[in-house]
mmCIF file of C-alpha atoms in Angstrom:
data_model
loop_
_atom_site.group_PDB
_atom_site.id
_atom_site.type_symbol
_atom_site.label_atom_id
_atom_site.label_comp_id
_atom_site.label_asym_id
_atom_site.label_seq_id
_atom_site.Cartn_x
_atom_site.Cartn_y
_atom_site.Cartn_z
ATOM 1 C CA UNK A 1 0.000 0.000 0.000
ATOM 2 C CA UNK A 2 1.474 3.747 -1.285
ATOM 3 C CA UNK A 3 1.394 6.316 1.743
ATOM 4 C CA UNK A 4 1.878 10.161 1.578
ATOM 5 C CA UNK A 5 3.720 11.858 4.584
ATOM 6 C CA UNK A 6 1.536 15.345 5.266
ATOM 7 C CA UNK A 7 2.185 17.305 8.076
ATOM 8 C CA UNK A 8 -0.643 15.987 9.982
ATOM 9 C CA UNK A 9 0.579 12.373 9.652
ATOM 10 C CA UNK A 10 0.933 9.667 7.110
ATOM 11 C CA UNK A 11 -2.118 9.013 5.326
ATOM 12 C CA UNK A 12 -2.590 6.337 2.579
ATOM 13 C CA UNK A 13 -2.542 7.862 -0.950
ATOM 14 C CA UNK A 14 -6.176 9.159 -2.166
ATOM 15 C CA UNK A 15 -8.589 10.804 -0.826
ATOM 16 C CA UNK A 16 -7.438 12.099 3.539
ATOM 17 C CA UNK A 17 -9.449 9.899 6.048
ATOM 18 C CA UNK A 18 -12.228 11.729 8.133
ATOM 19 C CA UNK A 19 -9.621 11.906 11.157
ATOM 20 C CA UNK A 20 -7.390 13.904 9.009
ATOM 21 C CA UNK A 21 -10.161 15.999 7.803
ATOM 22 C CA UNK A 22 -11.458 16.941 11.018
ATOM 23 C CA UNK A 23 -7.636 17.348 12.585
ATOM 24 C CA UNK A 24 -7.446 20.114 9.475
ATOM 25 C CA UNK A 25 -10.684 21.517 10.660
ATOM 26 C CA UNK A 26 -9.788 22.094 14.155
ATOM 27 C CA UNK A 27 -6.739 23.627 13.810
ATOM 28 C CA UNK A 28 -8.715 25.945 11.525
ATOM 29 C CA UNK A 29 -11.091 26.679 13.940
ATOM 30 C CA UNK A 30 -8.054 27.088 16.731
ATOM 31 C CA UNK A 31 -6.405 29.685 14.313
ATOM 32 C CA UNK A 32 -10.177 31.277 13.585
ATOM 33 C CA UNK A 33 -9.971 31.730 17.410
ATOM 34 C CA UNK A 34 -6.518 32.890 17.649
ATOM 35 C CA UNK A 35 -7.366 35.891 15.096
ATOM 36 C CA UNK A 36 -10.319 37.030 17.044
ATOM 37 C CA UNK A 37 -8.215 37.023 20.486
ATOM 38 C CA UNK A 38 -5.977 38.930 18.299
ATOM 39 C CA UNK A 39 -7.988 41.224 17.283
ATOM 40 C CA UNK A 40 -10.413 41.528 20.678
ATOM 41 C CA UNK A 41 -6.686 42.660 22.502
ATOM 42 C CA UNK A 42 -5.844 45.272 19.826
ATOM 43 C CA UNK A 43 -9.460 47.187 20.467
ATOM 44 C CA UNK A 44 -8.925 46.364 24.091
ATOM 45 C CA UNK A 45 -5.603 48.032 23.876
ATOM 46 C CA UNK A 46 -7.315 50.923 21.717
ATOM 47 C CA UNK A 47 -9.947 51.567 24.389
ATOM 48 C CA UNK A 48 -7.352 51.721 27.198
ATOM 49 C CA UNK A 49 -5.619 54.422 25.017
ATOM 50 C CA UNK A 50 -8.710 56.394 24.537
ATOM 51 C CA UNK A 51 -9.493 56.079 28.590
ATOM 52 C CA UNK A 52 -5.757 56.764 29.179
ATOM 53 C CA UNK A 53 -5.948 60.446 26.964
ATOM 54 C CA UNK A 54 -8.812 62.741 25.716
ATOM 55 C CA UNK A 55 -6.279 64.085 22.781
ATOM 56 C CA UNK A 56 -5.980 60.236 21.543
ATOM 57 C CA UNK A 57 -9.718 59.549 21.707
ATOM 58 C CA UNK A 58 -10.716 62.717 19.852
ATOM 59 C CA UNK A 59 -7.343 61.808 17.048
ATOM 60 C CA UNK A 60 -8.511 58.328 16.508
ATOM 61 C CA UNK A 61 -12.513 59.794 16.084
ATOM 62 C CA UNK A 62 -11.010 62.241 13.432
ATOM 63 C CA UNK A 63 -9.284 59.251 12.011
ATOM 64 C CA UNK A 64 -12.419 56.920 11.918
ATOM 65 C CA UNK A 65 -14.206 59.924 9.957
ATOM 66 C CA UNK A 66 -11.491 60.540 7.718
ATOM 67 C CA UNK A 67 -11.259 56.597 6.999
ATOM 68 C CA UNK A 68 -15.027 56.529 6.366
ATOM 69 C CA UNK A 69 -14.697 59.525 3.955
ATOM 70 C CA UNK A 70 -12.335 57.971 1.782
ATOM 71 C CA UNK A 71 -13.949 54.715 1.912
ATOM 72 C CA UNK A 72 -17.027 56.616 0.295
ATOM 73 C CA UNK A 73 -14.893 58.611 -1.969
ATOM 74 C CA UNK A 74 -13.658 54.886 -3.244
ATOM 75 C CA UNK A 75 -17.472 54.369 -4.057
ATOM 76 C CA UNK A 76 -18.129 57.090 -6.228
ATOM 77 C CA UNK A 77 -15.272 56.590 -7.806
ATOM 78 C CA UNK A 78 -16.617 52.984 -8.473
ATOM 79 C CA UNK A 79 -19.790 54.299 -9.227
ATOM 80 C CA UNK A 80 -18.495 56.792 -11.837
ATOM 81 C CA UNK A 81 -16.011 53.955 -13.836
ATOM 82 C CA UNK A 82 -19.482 52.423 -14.102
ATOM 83 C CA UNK A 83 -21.146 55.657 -15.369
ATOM 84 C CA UNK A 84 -18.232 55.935 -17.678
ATOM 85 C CA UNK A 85 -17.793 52.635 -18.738
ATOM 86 C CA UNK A 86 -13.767 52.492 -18.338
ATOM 87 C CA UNK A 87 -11.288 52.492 -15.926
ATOM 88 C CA UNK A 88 -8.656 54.987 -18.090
ATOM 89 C CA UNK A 89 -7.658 57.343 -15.039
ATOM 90 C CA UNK A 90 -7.277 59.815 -17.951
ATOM 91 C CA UNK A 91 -11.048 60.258 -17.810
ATOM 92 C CA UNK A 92 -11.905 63.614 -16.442
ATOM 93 C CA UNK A 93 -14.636 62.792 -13.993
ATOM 94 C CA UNK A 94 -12.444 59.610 -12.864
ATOM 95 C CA UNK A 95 -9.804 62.164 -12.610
ATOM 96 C CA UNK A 96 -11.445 64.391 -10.359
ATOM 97 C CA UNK A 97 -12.725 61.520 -8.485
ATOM 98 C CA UNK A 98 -8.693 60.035 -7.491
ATOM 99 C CA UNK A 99 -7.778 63.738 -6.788
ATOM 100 C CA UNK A 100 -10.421 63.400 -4.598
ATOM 101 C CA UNK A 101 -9.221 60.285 -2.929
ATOM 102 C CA UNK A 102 -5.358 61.456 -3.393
ATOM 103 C CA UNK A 103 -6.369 64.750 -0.702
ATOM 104 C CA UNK A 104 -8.708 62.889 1.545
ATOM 105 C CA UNK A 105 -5.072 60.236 1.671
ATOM 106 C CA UNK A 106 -3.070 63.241 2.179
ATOM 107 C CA UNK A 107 -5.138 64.097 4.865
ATOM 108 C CA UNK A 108 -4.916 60.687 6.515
ATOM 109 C CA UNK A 109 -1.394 60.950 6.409
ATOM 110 C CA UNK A 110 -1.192 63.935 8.673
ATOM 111 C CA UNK A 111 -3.493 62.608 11.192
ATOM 112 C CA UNK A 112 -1.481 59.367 11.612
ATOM 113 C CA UNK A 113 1.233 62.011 11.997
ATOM 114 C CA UNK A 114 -0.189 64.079 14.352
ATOM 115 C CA UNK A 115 -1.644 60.335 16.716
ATOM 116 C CA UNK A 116 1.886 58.990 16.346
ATOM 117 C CA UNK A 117 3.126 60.741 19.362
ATOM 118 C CA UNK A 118 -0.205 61.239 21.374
ATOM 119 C CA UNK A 119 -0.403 57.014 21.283
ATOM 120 C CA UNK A 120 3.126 57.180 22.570
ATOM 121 C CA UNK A 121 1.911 59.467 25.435
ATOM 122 C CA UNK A 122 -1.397 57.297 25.861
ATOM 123 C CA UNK A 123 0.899 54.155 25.864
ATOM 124 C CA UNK A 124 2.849 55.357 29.006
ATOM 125 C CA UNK A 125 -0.298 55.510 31.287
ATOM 126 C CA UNK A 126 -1.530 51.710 30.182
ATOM 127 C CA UNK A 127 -0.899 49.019 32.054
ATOM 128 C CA UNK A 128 0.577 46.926 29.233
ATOM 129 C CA UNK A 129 1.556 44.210 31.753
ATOM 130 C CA UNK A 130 -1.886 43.242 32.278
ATOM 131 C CA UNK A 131 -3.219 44.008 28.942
ATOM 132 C CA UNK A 132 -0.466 41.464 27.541
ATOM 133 C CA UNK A 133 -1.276 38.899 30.413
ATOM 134 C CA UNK A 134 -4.935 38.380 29.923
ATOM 135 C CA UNK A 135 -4.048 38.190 26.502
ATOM 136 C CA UNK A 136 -1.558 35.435 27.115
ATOM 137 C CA UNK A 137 -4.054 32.993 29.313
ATOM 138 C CA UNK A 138 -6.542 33.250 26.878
ATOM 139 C CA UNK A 139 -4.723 32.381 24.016
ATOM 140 C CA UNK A 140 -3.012 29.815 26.559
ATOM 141 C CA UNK A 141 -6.812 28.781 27.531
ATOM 142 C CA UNK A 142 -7.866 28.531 23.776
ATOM 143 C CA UNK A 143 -4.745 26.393 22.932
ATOM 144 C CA UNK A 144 -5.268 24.137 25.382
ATOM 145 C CA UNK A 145 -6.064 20.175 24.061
ATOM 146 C CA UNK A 146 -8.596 19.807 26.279
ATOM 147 C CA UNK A 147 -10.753 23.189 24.863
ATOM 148 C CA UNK A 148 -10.206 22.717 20.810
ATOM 149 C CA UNK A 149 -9.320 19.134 20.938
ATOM 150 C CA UNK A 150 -5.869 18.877 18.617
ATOM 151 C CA UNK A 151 -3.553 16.741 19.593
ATOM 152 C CA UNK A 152 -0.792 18.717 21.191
ATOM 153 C CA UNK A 153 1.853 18.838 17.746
ATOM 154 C CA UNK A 154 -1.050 20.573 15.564
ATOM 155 C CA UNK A 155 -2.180 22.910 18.670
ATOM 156 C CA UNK A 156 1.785 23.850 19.063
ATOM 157 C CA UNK A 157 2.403 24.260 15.528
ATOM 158 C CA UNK A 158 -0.952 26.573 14.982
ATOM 159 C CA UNK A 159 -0.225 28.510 17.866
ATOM 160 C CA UNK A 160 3.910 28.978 16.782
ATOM 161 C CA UNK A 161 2.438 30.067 13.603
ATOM 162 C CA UNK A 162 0.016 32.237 14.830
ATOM 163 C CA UNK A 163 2.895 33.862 17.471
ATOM 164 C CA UNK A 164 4.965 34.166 14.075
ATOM 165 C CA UNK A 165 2.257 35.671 11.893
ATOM 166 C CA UNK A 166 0.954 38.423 14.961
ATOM 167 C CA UNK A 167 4.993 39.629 15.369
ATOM 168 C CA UNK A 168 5.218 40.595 11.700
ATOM 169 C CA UNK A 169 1.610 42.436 12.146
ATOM 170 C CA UNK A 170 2.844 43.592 15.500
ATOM 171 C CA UNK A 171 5.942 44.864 13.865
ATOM 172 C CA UNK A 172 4.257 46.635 10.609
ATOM 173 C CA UNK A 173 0.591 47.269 11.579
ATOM 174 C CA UNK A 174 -0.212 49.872 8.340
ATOM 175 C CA UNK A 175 0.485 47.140 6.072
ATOM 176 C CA UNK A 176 -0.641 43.532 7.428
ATOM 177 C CA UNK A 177 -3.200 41.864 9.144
ATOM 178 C CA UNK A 178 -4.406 38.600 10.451
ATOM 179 C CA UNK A 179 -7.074 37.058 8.543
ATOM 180 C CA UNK A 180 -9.846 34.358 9.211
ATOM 181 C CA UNK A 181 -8.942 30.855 7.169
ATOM 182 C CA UNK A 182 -11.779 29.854 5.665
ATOM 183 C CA UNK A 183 -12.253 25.814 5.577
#
């Protein structure tokens, strides 16, 4: 009989036994879970900032605005390639629509300037410690064998993967971010 190493196990050749299937499955879900811990620290993080300084909070709801605005300056300019049947930024009205977008960016750009040192000031009245730690046991907690049921290998190599994947969002936040796996 011809067998197939994977990184889940050996497996005969064809199609994966159910076993392997559902292993695959659960470490989905585990990293599904991982993401949203991810994610429910960084807005826990953001609302200790905001509580931590008034200037931050009222940056980050100019931000928010800003980020809507150009989000709905990126749908009439998708609405008006449609009107104009072509997607030649040569186009006047598509023209005027990206110089739109270019000075709402511009914008953007100075706010992130301008919240770059007030989340620095913000950052010194957290209590990163215990922000960090909660984080920890519940990703500890979600890991576990006996809460997602992976046998200990696939739950350790998920969760080194997921450590690896968060430190290169951690370290460049403006251009990466953790996504859900779909299954």
């Amino acid at each position: 009989m011809a067998t197939r190493v994977y990184k889940y196990g050996l497996v005969p050749i064809g199609y994966p036994p159910q076993e392997a299937i559902d292993e695959l499955f659960r470490a989905n879900s585990l990293w599904n879970t991982l993401v949203a811990l991810h994610r429910e620290s960084r807005e826990n993080y953001d609302d200790a900032r905001r509580a931590a300084s008034v200037e931050y909070s009222e940056k980050m709801d100019e931000l928010e605005k800003k980020q809507q605005e150009i989000s709905d300056a990126f749908d009439v300019l998708r609405q008006a390639r449609m009107d104009e049947g072509t997607k030649d930024e040569s186009n006047p009205r598509l023209k005027a629509e990206r110089a739109v977008i270019n000075r709402l960016k511009d914008e953007q750009r100075d706010i992130f300037a301008a919240l770059k040192p007030l989340r620095k000031d913000a950052d010194k009245n957290l209590d990163t410690k215990q922000l960090n730690d909660d984080f920890r046991v519940k990703v500890n907690t979600a890991a576990s064998v006996k809460n997602n049921g992976l046998y200990n290998p696939t739950a350790d190599e998920v969760v080194r993967n997921f450590k690896e994947a968060r430190q290169k969002v951690l370290s460049n936040p403006a251009k990466s971010k953790l996504n859900f796996h779909s299954f």
